[in-house]
Amino acid sequence: MRVEGYGLVDRARPVRFSFDGQGHEGFAGDTLASALLAGGMRLMGRSFKYHRPRGVFTCGSEEPSALMTVGDTPNVRATVQEVFAGLEARSQNAWPSLKWDALEVNDLLSPFLGAGFYYKTFMGPHRLWERLFEPVIRRAAGLGALSGARDAARYEKAFAHCDLLVIGAGPAGLMAALVAARSGAEVILADEGARMGGRMLLEDEEVGGLPGTLWADEVLAELAALPNVRLMPRTTVTGAYDHGTYGALERVALHLPDGDAPRECFWRIVARRAVLAAGAIERPIAHPGNDRPGVMLAGAVRGYLHRYGVAAGKRVVVFANNDDAHRTVQDLHAAGVRVAAVVDSRPEVPRDAPWPVHAGAVVAATRGRLGLEAVQVRGAGREIWIEADCLAVSGGWNPALHLTSHMGARPVWNEAIAAFVPLPGAVPGLEAAGAAAGVMDTAGCLADGLRAGKAALKALGRRTKAVSLPEAVAEVGGIDAFWQVQAKGRAWLDLQNDVTTKDVALAAQENFRSVEHMKRYTTQGMATDQGKTSNVTALAVLADATGRSIPATGTTTFRPPYTPVSIAAMGAGALGDGFAPQRFTTSDSAARQRGAPMIEAGLWYRPSYFPAPGEATWREASDREVGMVRQAVGVTDVSTLGKIDVQGRDAGRFLDFVYTGRMSTLKPGRVRYGLMLREDGHVMDDGTAARLNDGHYLITTTTAAAGQVMQHLDFVAQVLRPDLDVSLMSVTEQWAQFAVAGPRALELVNAVTDAEITDAEWPFMSCGAVPVAGVAGRLFRISFSGERGYEIAVPARYGESLWRLLVAQAEMLGGGPYGMEALNVLRIEKGFLTHAELHGRTTAFDLGMQGMLKSEGDFIGKAGAARPGLLADDREQLVGLRPVGAVKQLLAGAHLFEAGAEAVRENSQGYVTSAGYSPTLQSYLGLAFLKGGRARLGETVRMVDHLRSVQTLCEVVAPQVFDAGGGRMRG
Amino acid sequence: MRLPCPCCGDRDIREFTYRGAALARPGEGAGIDRWDDYLHLRDNPAGAVRDLWYHGGGCGAWLVVERDTVTHAVDGARLAAEGL
Ligand SMILES: [Zn+2]
């Protein structure tokens, strides 16, 4: 019901929305909860386990009960979601309807579904678990469900830096921000509300002689006008992390119909100092029947009146153990809402009031199926039922200190306010102020905020500009700790996870006495609200049950996030093409124009094959391309291989230290194959080292390991051998490089170079500068195909035109471009390696390259590779495979077994690393690691692929099966 | 988390790659126990550590970082090229 003359909503702007298909009306400035309450709706959801009817319990982000699905987003808190025209909300966890929920039967079964029930189902036969418990529990329990559809909405992430981050824009936060802002500090003021002002929006109080909301508006107007201040409303600071980093979720457009703006933005804010002014969260008293729709926190009832002009009921009973709740009574009475009774657990309460006061009394029961109808008051030895549609409960206030626990610190108990307060210095650079620090009166909050702001300025080394403290209410109400009513019936603690005081007592009885154990056994505080309203009360109940004090019982730490953060916001931008950076070669568009399907190679994209007219499958294209290279000439882009420029007086000595071979003896103009080991003796990478000049080498790495090798070389140069004069630079992206391979490769090279290339001047493994179509290029006579091969490099800006020129010229020679499939087959025919073989667990010995380890001088991995275990004869060694039985297929990843052995793990003799069909030899070929393989050439082994159900008998052969002597590439 | 690169100033942790404890490499001819120690054995202390980080997303420098594994405080960073 709306109350005339109250509320900050804009009554001139009605907003129509729907709940469970029914039309409702609210006003601009309403939340879903306030608008539904205004319409007299109390039933808003069903509980997690027992499917109990539930209403709204709070008026803030701590809401445990009023969760709804809005559009396609489940578990939206109705207390946070602002209404907008056309908003569609649906209730959750109820079938067929919110009023008639079939699974209400769970409530009757509740004696069997208490704490630990779930774990006890594990104890039965496991078939019972799989077939009965698990599916039934999954269907019955839970909150909102995901649609399963792809989230097409936009999200964003952003970064910000500041001197001072103020978390919460209530009285304390505003004062801290104001003094810092006036003093010139870069300030970010973040508040989770749509409107800033914090608790002042929910109270009827004066600050500095003005209504609190007006005072807040004046401060906010001043802050908004300052260039060094960023105001971030609708932004919840969700986590405190190392070195002044904070996570924050901004609800950018969740209060609007879907449009161009992102729904949410996840911020990483780096702040030199921070003030936590997040206020306090009220807690209930656990009493039987305290979960019915209509039972709410007293501060929330007051808040709905002042902020939204909504009376939460027509006849309200207030039940409390503290003075603050009596403000709710006064404010409701002043607004003309009938207060049916005030029930205070304390015996000494003033009774001269215009409403019935029950001192030293408790609420012992409630009635009402889908909403509260009456409460039973027990006191002075008698019990009476009082009709009420709203019960406003307060057990006191807990400082919202969660962020101070995010780095592991536990809060400390403060007896005076019967609550936990932050441990000072718990998060370096962050200080709590105001109610978050346990200061519960407005004047105190203003002063504490100012103090914290000044302290931050001092730490920042800034001078403080004078700010005067406005006058405000300075009373701190009294409180007598009171946690639970001892009476028959279930008293709820965690409304969202359906945890009762009995569950906590049962946990203690079954010896889950530590808070952490109790929490996990009962699931207390483990729902999406993380027990914000219930954790401390549950702890007190556990303390009772175990006969310990609250501080002795302890508390759990809070972890990020403070409120749920959608993964879509945290991962904003990382979907589809945004998932990883994409690297394109200079020939990329030319390859795509020819219809080449591109495959990923690390972050690079490389052509798989170049389809020709009439080819139906990739194999046809690949076979043709292999034949083209073996018989005429092929061109492929090898720019993705890592290229590292190594220069300096000691470049040769440096390379001697990182390669197993000797590079210092290489003559200028020559290239040598090299193997790099890790310090533990395993192969890191292979490639070539080309000596361009005396003090100038260019080395290549595999595509996959380019980054790793660069990092490794930097490590060696800076950390292990700072004595050597050497400079390193990655030039992978500066040079476009194309391999030209085949019997007619020389003709093709000569078609594009300005100087004549001859075998006499350019023997196998030579290199040097060469002009290419007027551009200063480089030529390397190396081969990864086993054919006569060259690699031509030009500065990247000429890459595309050289590629097009090479392809056109190659086609005139009966050749053309070839892709990764053909490249792979060509190298398997030759037994050349890639990271399928150099996968990090293989040694030079395993690869049959033990001879490449020089005996003179130290190098990386020398000692590691000499360890006896890495040289054992039964190690898996590189071999080639050829099918010899009826099945002709070889598959990478399949394991090898002795021909007659059972194909089980214990009998594995090795595995296939690379496989492909060789059109040259008209057979599948494979490379594999086989135990003691080099001594088993000629043996028949069985390849078994359990995943693809393929079994193939193979002959073990040498890895190089084509042109083993290398005559073709040496030319 | 941020590290103070001597070349680049305070930079976000995502620009760096962690390697491990800053240990001296055994010299040529060191025994197998010495190598075993260098390659595999680590103290994993709760408290002060000195470890190596690579500023690959920045200047490419290897740094020796002194930090605390309990408090996550970073006491300083210097170039590893100046010695471990
Ligand atoms: Zn740097």
Short mmCIF file of N, CA, C and O in Angstrom, two decimals, chain A residues 315-370:
data_model
loop_
_atom_site.label_atom_id
_atom_site.label_comp_id
_atom_site.label_asym_id
_atom_site.label_seq_id
_atom_site.Cartn_x
_atom_site.Cartn_y
_atom_site.Cartn_z
N ARG A 315 -1.51 -4.07 9.37
CA ARG A 315 -1.39 -4.24 10.83
C ARG A 315 -0.02 -4.84 11.09
O ARG A 315 0.25 -5.99 10.73
N VAL A 316 0.83 -4.05 11.69
CA VAL A 316 2.23 -4.47 11.83
C VAL A 316 2.53 -4.78 13.30
O VAL A 316 2.13 -4.03 14.19
N VAL A 317 3.19 -5.90 13.52
CA VAL A 317 3.75 -6.20 14.83
C VAL A 317 5.27 -6.05 14.71
O VAL A 317 5.86 -6.48 13.70
N VAL A 318 5.88 -5.40 15.71
CA VAL A 318 7.34 -5.24 15.70
C VAL A 318 7.91 -6.09 16.82
O VAL A 318 7.42 -6.06 17.95
N PHE A 319 8.92 -6.90 16.49
CA PHE A 319 9.55 -7.80 17.46
C PHE A 319 11.05 -7.51 17.44
O PHE A 319 11.68 -7.61 16.39
N ALA A 320 11.59 -7.14 18.61
CA ALA A 320 13.00 -6.73 18.61
C ALA A 320 13.64 -6.91 19.98
O ALA A 320 12.97 -7.20 20.97
N ASN A 321 14.96 -6.72 19.98
CA ASN A 321 15.74 -6.73 21.21
C ASN A 321 16.52 -5.43 21.37
O ASN A 321 17.48 -5.37 22.11
N ASN A 322 16.13 -4.40 20.56
CA ASN A 322 16.95 -3.18 20.55
C ASN A 322 16.10 -1.94 20.33
O ASN A 322 14.95 -2.02 19.90
N ASP A 323 16.71 -0.79 20.60
CA ASP A 323 15.99 0.48 20.49
C ASP A 323 15.74 0.90 19.05
O ASP A 323 14.76 1.56 18.75
N ASP A 324 16.67 0.53 18.18
CA ASP A 324 16.55 1.00 16.80
C ASP A 324 15.21 0.59 16.18
O ASP A 324 14.59 1.35 15.44
N ALA A 325 14.76 -0.62 16.50
CA ALA A 325 13.51 -1.11 15.92
C ALA A 325 12.32 -0.26 16.36
O ALA A 325 11.30 -0.19 15.68
N HIS A 326 12.48 0.43 17.47
CA HIS A 326 11.37 1.28 17.93
C HIS A 326 11.19 2.50 17.03
O HIS A 326 10.13 3.11 17.01
N ARG A 327 12.22 2.82 16.26
CA ARG A 327 12.06 3.90 15.27
C ARG A 327 11.09 3.47 14.19
O ARG A 327 10.37 4.28 13.62
N THR A 328 11.13 2.17 13.87
CA THR A 328 10.18 1.66 12.89
C THR A 328 8.75 1.86 13.41
O THR A 328 7.85 2.28 12.67
N VAL A 329 8.58 1.57 14.68
CA VAL A 329 7.26 1.72 15.29
C VAL A 329 6.80 3.17 15.18
O VAL A 329 5.70 3.46 14.70
N GLN A 330 7.68 4.09 15.58
CA GLN A 330 7.32 5.52 15.55
C GLN A 330 7.02 6.00 14.13
O GLN A 330 6.04 6.71 13.90
N ASP A 331 7.89 5.59 13.20
CA ASP A 331 7.71 6.08 11.83
C ASP A 331 6.43 5.53 11.21
O ASP A 331 5.72 6.24 10.50
N LEU A 332 6.13 4.25 11.47
CA LEU A 332 4.90 3.67 10.93
C LEU A 332 3.69 4.38 11.53
O LEU A 332 2.74 4.74 10.82
N HIS A 333 3.74 4.59 12.82
CA HIS A 333 2.64 5.25 13.51
C HIS A 333 2.44 6.66 12.94
O HIS A 333 1.31 7.07 12.64
N ALA A 334 3.55 7.37 12.76
CA ALA A 334 3.46 8.73 12.21
C ALA A 334 2.86 8.73 10.82
O ALA A 334 2.19 9.69 10.42
N ALA A 335 3.10 7.66 10.08
CA ALA A 335 2.59 7.58 8.71
C ALA A 335 1.16 7.05 8.67
O ALA A 335 0.58 6.86 7.59
N GLY A 336 0.61 6.76 9.82
CA GLY A 336 -0.77 6.29 9.88
C GLY A 336 -0.93 4.80 9.66
O GLY A 336 -2.03 4.31 9.41
N VAL A 337 0.16 4.06 9.76
CA VAL A 337 0.08 2.61 9.64
C VAL A 337 -0.14 2.03 11.05
O VAL A 337 0.52 2.44 12.00
N ARG A 338 -1.09 1.11 11.15
CA ARG A 338 -1.44 0.61 12.47
C ARG A 338 -0.37 -0.33 13.01
O ARG A 338 0.00 -1.30 12.36
N VAL A 339 0.14 -0.01 14.21
CA VAL A 339 1.08 -0.90 14.90
C VAL A 339 0.27 -1.71 15.89
O VAL A 339 -0.23 -1.19 16.88
N ALA A 340 0.11 -3.01 15.60
CA ALA A 340 -0.77 -3.85 16.41
C ALA A 340 -0.13 -4.21 17.75
O ALA A 340 -0.84 -4.43 18.74
N ALA A 341 1.19 -4.29 17.77
CA ALA A 341 1.87 -4.59 19.03
C ALA A 341 3.36 -4.39 18.85
O ALA A 341 3.89 -4.52 17.74
N VAL A 342 4.02 -4.06 19.95
CA VAL A 342 5.48 -4.04 19.98
C VAL A 342 5.92 -5.10 20.97
O VAL A 342 5.49 -5.08 22.13
N VAL A 343 6.73 -6.02 20.51
CA VAL A 343 7.19 -7.12 21.35
C VAL A 343 8.69 -6.96 21.52
O VAL A 343 9.43 -6.98 20.54
N ASP A 344 9.13 -6.73 22.76
CA ASP A 344 10.56 -6.52 22.99
C ASP A 344 11.04 -7.57 23.99
O ASP A 344 10.43 -7.76 25.03
N SER A 345 12.11 -8.24 23.64
CA SER A 345 12.61 -9.31 24.50
C SER A 345 13.19 -8.77 25.81
O SER A 345 13.38 -9.51 26.77
N ARG A 346 13.46 -7.47 25.83
CA ARG A 346 14.04 -6.88 27.04
C ARG A 346 12.92 -6.54 28.03
O ARG A 346 11.88 -5.99 27.62
N PRO A 347 13.14 -6.82 29.29
CA PRO A 347 12.08 -6.53 30.27
C PRO A 347 11.88 -5.04 30.50
O PRO A 347 10.77 -4.60 30.82
N GLU A 348 12.96 -4.25 30.37
CA GLU A 348 12.86 -2.82 30.68
C GLU A 348 12.63 -2.02 29.40
O GLU A 348 13.57 -1.57 28.77
N VAL A 349 11.40 -1.86 29.02
CA VAL A 349 11.10 -1.06 27.84
C VAL A 349 10.01 -0.08 28.23
O VAL A 349 9.05 -0.46 28.91
N PRO A 350 10.12 1.21 27.83
CA PRO A 350 9.04 2.16 28.15
C PRO A 350 7.70 1.67 27.59
O PRO A 350 7.63 1.23 26.45
N ARG A 351 6.66 1.73 28.46
CA ARG A 351 5.37 1.19 28.03
C ARG A 351 4.35 2.29 27.73
O ARG A 351 3.25 2.01 27.27
N ASP A 352 4.73 3.56 27.97
CA ASP A 352 3.75 4.63 27.77
C ASP A 352 3.73 5.05 26.31
O ASP A 352 4.27 6.07 25.92
N ALA A 353 3.12 4.22 25.47
CA ALA A 353 3.08 4.49 24.05
C ALA A 353 1.65 4.27 23.56
O ALA A 353 0.87 3.59 24.21
N PRO A 354 1.33 4.89 22.41
CA PRO A 354 -0.04 4.72 21.90
C PRO A 354 -0.27 3.35 21.26
O PRO A 354 -1.26 3.16 20.59
N TRP A 355 0.64 2.43 21.40
CA TRP A 355 0.46 1.08 20.87
C TRP A 355 0.76 0.08 21.98
O TRP A 355 1.47 0.40 22.93
N PRO A 356 0.20 -1.11 21.89
CA PRO A 356 0.43 -2.10 22.94
C PRO A 356 1.89 -2.53 22.98
O PRO A 356 2.46 -2.85 21.92
N VAL A 357 2.52 -2.50 24.14
CA VAL A 357 3.92 -2.89 24.28
C VAL A 357 4.00 -4.16 25.15
O VAL A 357 3.41 -4.20 26.23
N HIS A 358 4.68 -5.19 24.64
CA HIS A 358 4.89 -6.42 25.40
C HIS A 358 6.37 -6.50 25.72
O HIS A 358 7.17 -6.89 24.87
N ALA A 359 6.72 -6.09 26.95
CA ALA A 359 8.12 -6.12 27.35
C ALA A 359 8.47 -7.51 27.89
O ALA A 359 7.61 -8.21 28.44
N GLY A 360 9.72 -7.90 27.69
CA GLY A 360 10.16 -9.22 28.15
C GLY A 360 9.38 -10.34 27.47
O GLY A 360 9.21 -11.41 28.04
N ALA A 361 8.94 -10.07 26.27
CA ALA A 361 8.11 -11.05 25.55
C ALA A 361 8.77 -11.43 24.22
O ALA A 361 9.72 -10.78 23.78
N VAL A 362 8.27 -12.50 23.64
CA VAL A 362 8.80 -12.96 22.36
C VAL A 362 7.65 -13.36 21.43
O VAL A 362 6.53 -13.59 21.88
N VAL A 363 7.98 -13.45 20.15
CA VAL A 363 7.04 -14.05 19.19
C VAL A 363 7.38 -15.54 19.14
O VAL A 363 8.50 -15.91 18.80
N ALA A 364 6.42 -16.37 19.51
CA ALA A 364 6.70 -17.81 19.65
C ALA A 364 6.14 -18.62 18.50
O ALA A 364 6.47 -19.81 18.36
N ALA A 365 5.28 -18.04 17.69
CA ALA A 365 4.71 -18.77 16.55
C ALA A 365 4.07 -17.77 15.61
O ALA A 365 3.80 -16.62 15.99
N THR A 366 3.83 -18.23 14.38
CA THR A 366 3.07 -17.41 13.42
C THR A 366 2.09 -18.30 12.69
O THR A 366 2.19 -19.53 12.74
N ARG A 367 1.15 -17.67 11.97
CA ARG A 367 0.11 -18.41 11.27
C ARG A 367 -0.10 -17.74 9.91
O ARG A 367 0.13 -16.54 9.76
N GLY A 368 -0.60 -18.53 8.96
CA GLY A 368 -0.88 -17.98 7.63
C GLY A 368 -0.21 -18.80 6.55
O GLY A 368 0.99 -18.98 6.58
N ARG A 369 -1.04 -19.33 5.57
CA ARG A 369 -0.46 -20.27 4.61
C ARG A 369 0.42 -19.56 3.56
O ARG A 369 1.59 -19.88 3.43
N LEU A 370 -0.12 -18.63 2.84
CA LEU A 370 0.66 -17.97 1.80
C LEU A 370 1.14 -16.58 2.24
O LEU A 370 1.72 -15.84 1.46
#
